[in-house]
Backbone as a ProteinNet text record, in pm:
[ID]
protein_1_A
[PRIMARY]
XXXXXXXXXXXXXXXXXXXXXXXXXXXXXXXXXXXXXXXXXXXXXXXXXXXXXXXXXXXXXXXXXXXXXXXXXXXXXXXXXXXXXXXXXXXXXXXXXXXXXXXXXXXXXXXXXXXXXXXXXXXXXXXXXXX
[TERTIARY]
10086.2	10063.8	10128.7	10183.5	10293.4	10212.4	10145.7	10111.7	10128.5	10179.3	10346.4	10245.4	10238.2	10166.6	10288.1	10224.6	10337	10270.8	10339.3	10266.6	10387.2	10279.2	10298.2	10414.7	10517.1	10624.6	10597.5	10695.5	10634.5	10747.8	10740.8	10855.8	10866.6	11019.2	11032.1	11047.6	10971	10977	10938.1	11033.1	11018.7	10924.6	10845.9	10722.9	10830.6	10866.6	10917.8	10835	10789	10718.5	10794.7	10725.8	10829.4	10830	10749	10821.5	10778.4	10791.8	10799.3	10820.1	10902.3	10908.8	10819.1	10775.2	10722.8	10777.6	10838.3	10873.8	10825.4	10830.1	10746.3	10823.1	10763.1	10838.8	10709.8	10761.5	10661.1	10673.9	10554	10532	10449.1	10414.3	10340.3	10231.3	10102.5	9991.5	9903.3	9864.9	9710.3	9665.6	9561.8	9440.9	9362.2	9330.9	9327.7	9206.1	9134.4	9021.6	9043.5	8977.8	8970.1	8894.2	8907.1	8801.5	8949.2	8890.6	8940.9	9037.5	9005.2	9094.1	9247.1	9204.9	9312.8	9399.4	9416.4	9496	9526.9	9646.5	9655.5	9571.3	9551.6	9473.4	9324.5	9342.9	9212.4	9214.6	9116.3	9196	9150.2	9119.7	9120.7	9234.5	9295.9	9429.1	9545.7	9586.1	9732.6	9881.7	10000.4	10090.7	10180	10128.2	10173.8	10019.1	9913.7	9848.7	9780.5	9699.2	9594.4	9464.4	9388.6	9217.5	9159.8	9171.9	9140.1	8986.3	8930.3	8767.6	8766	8639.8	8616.6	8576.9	8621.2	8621.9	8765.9	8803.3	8973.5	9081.6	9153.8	9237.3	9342.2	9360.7	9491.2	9572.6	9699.4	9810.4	9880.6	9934.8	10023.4	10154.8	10280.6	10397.9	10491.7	10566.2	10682.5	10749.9	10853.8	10938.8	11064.8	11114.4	11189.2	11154.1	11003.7	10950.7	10991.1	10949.1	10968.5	11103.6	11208.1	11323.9	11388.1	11277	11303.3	11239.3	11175.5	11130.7	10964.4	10893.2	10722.2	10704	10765.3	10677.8	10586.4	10539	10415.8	10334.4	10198.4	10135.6	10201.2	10319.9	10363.4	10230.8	10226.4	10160.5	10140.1	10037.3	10087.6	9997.4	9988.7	9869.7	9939.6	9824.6	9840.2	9750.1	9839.1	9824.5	9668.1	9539.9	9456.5	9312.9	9349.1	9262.6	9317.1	9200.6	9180	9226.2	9224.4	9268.1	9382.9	9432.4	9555.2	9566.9	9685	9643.1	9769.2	9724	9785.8	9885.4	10020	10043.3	10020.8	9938.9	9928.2	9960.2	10001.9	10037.3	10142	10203.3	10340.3	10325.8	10403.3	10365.1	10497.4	10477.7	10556.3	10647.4	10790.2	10923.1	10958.6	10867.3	10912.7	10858.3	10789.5	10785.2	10859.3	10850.6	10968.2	10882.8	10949.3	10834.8	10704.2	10596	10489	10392.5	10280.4	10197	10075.8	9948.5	9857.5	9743.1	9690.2	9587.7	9418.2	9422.9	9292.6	9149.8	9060.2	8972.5	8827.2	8816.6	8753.8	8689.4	8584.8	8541.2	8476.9	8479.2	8461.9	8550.5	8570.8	8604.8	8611.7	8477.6	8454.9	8545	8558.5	8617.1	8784	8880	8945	9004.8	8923	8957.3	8976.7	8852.9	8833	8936.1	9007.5	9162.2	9278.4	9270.5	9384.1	9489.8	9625.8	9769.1	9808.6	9852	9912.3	10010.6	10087.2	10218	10150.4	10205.1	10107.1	10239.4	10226.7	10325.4	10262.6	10325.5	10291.4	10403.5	10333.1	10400.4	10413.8	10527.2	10466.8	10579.9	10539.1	10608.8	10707.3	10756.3	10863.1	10872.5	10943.6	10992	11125.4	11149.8	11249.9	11360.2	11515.6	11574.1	11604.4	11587.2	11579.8	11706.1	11759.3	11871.3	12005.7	12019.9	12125.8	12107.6	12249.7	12261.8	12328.9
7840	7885.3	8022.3	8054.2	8194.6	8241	8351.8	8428.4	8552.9	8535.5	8660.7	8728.7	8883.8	9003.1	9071.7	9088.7	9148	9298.3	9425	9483	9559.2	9614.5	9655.9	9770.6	9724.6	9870.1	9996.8	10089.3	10233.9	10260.4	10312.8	10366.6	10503.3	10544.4	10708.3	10756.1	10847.3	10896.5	11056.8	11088.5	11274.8	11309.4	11405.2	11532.2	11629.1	11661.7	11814.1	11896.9	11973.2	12076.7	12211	12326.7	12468.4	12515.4	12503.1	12587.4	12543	12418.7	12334.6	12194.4	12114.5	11970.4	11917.4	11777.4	11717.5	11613.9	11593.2	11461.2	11365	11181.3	11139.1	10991.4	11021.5	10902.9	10808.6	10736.8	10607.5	10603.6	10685.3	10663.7	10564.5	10544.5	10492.4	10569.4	10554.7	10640.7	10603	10666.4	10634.5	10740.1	10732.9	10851.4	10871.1	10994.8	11062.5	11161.4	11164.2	11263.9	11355.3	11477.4	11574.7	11535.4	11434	11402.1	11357.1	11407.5	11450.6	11342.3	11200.2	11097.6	11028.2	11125.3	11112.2	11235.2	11278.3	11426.7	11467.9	11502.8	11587.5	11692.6	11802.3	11934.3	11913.5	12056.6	12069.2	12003.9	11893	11840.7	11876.8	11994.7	12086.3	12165.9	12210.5	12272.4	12181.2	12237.9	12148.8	12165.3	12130.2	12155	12311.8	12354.5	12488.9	12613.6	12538	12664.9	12642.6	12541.2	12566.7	12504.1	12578	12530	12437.6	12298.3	12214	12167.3	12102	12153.7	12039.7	11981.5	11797.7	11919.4	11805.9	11820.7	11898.8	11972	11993.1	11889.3	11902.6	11835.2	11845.7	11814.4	11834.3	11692.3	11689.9	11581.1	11657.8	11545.7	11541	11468.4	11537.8	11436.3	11425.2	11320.4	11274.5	11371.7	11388.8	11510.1	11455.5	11344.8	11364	11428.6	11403.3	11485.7	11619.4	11686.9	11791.3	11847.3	11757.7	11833.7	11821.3	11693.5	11716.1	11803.7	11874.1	12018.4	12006.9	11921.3	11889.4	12035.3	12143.4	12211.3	12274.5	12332.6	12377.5	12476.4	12405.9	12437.6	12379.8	12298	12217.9	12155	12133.4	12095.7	11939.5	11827.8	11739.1	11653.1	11520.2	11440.2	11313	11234	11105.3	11036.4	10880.1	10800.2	10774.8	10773.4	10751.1	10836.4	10931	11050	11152.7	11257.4	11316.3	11482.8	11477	11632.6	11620.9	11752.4	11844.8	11835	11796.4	11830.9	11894.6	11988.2	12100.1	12010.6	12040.6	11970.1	12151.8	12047.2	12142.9	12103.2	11991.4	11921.2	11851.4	11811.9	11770	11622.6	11542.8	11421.2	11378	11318.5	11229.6	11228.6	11243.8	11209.4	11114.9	10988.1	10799.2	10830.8	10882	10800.3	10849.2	10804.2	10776.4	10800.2	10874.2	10820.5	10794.1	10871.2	10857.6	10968.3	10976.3	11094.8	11045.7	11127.9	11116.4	11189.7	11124.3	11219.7	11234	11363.9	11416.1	11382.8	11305.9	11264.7	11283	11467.5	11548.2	11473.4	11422.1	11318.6	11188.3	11140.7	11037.2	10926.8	10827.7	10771.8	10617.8	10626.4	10517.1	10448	10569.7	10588.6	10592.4	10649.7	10647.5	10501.6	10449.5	10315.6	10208	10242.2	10174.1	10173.2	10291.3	10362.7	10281.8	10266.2	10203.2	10246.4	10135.3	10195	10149.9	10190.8	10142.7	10177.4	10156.2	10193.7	10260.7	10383.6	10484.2	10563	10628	10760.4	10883.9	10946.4	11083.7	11158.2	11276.4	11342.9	11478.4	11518.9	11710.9	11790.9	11925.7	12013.3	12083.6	12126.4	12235.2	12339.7	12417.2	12517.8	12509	12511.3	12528.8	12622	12605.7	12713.4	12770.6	12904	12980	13005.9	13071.4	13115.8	13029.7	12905.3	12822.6	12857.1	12824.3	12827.1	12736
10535.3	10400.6	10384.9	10295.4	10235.1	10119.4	10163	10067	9997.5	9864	9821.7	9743.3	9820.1	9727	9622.3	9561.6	9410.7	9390.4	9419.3	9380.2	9244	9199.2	9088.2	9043.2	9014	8997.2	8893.4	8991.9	8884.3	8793.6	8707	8629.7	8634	8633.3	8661.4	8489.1	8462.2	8317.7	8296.1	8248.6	8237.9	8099.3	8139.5	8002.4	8036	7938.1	7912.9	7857.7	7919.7	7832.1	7781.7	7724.6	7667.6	7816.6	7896.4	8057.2	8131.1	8123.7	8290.2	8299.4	8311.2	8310.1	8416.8	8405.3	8495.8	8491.2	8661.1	8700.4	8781.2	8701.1	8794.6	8846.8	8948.1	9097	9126.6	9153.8	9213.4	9349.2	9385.7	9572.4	9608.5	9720.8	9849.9	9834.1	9789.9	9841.3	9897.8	10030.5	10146.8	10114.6	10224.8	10197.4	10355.7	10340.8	10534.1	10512.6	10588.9	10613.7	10698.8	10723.7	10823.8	10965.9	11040.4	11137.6	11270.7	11332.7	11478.4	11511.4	11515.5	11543.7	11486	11368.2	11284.5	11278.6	11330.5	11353.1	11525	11584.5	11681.6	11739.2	11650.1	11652.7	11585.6	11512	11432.4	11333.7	11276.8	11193.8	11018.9	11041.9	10892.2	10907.9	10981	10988	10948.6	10809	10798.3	10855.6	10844.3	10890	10840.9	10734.4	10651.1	10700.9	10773.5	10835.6	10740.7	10608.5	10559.5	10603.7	10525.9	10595.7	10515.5	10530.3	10394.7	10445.3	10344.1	10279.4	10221.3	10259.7	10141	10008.9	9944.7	9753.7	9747.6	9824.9	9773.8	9727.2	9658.8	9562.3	9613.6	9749.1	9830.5	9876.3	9892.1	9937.4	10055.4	10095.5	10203.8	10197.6	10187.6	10119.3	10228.6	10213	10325.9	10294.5	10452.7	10430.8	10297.9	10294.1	10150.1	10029.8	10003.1	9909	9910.9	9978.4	9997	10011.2	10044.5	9995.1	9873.9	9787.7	9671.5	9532.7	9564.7	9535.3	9554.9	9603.3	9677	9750.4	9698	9890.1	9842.3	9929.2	9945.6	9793.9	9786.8	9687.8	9587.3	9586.4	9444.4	9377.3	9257.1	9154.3	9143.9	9141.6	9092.1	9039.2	8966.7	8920.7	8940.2	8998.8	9036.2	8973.4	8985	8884.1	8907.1	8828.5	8876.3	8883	8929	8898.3	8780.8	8789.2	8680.6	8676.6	8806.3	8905.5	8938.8	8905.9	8948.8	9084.8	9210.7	9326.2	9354.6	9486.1	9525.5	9688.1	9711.8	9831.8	9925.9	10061.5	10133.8	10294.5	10268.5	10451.1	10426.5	10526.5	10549.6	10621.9	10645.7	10705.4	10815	10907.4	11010.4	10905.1	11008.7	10991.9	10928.3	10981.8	10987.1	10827	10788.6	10633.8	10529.4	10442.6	10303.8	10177.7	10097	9914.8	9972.2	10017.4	10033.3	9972.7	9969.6	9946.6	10044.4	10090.8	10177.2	10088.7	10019.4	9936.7	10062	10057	10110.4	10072.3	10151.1	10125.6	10186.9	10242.2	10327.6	10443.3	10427.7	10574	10504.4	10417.8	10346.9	10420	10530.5	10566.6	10476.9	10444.7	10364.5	10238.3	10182.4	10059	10060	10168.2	10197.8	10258.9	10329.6	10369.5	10205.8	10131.4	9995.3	9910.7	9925.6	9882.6	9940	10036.1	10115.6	10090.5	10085.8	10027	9916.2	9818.9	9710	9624.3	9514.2	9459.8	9391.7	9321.7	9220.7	9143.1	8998.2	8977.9	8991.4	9031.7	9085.1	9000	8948.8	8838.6	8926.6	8916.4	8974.4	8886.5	8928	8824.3	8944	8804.1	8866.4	8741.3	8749.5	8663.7	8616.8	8497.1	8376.2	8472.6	8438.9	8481.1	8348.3	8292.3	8170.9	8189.6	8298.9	8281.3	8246.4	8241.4	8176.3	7999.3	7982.3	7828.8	7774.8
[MASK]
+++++++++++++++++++++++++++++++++++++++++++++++++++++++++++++++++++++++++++++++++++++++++++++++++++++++++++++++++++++++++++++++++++

């Protein structure tokens, strides 16, 4: 028996605002807690040296992200929730178009989350100086 999952495609679509556009991409999103087995180190210590905290509104983006302007403390809202989240960790090499949304030690909930296609909007800043 062949059983064909369809998941759902994102569309890329720009908000311009008066000083700041937001652009949004259709990632990969899981979800990760602070608990020991799931991390190398400490696993409230992120990869940029922050101290993350359940109820923080924090992500974790593949390194492409991030060289496409994601770094650190970038801005962003995902499809889904209602909160602004802040990127504050970095992720393995091997992945691609992903995000890792923080889900303090709630294991439960995170598993409930699983993986899925989502748009993720984040900002950047206007360049003023073009004319």
């Amino acid at each position: 028996m062949l059983i064909l999952i369809i998941l759902p495609a994102c569309k890329r679509i720009k908000d311009k605002g008066p000083e700041v556009d937001w652009d949004t991409i259709c990632v990969t999103a899981t979800a990760y807690n602070s608990v020991h087995y799931q991390t190398e180190d400490d696993p409230r210590i992120t990869a940029w040296g922050d101290t993350l905290k359940p109820g923080m509104n924090a992500i974790a983006v593949s390194r492409d992200l991030i060289r496409m302007g994601l770094e650190h403390n970038s801005k962003v809202k995902i499809e889904g929730f209602d909160s602004i989240f802040l990127v504050k960790d970095k992720m393995h090499y091997r992945w691609r178009t992903r995000i890792d949304i923080y889900m303090g030690e709630d294991i439960t909930r995170a598993r409930k989350f699983g993986r899925k296609k989502v748009n993720m909007a984040y900002i950047f800043k206007k360049d003023t100086t073009k004319k």
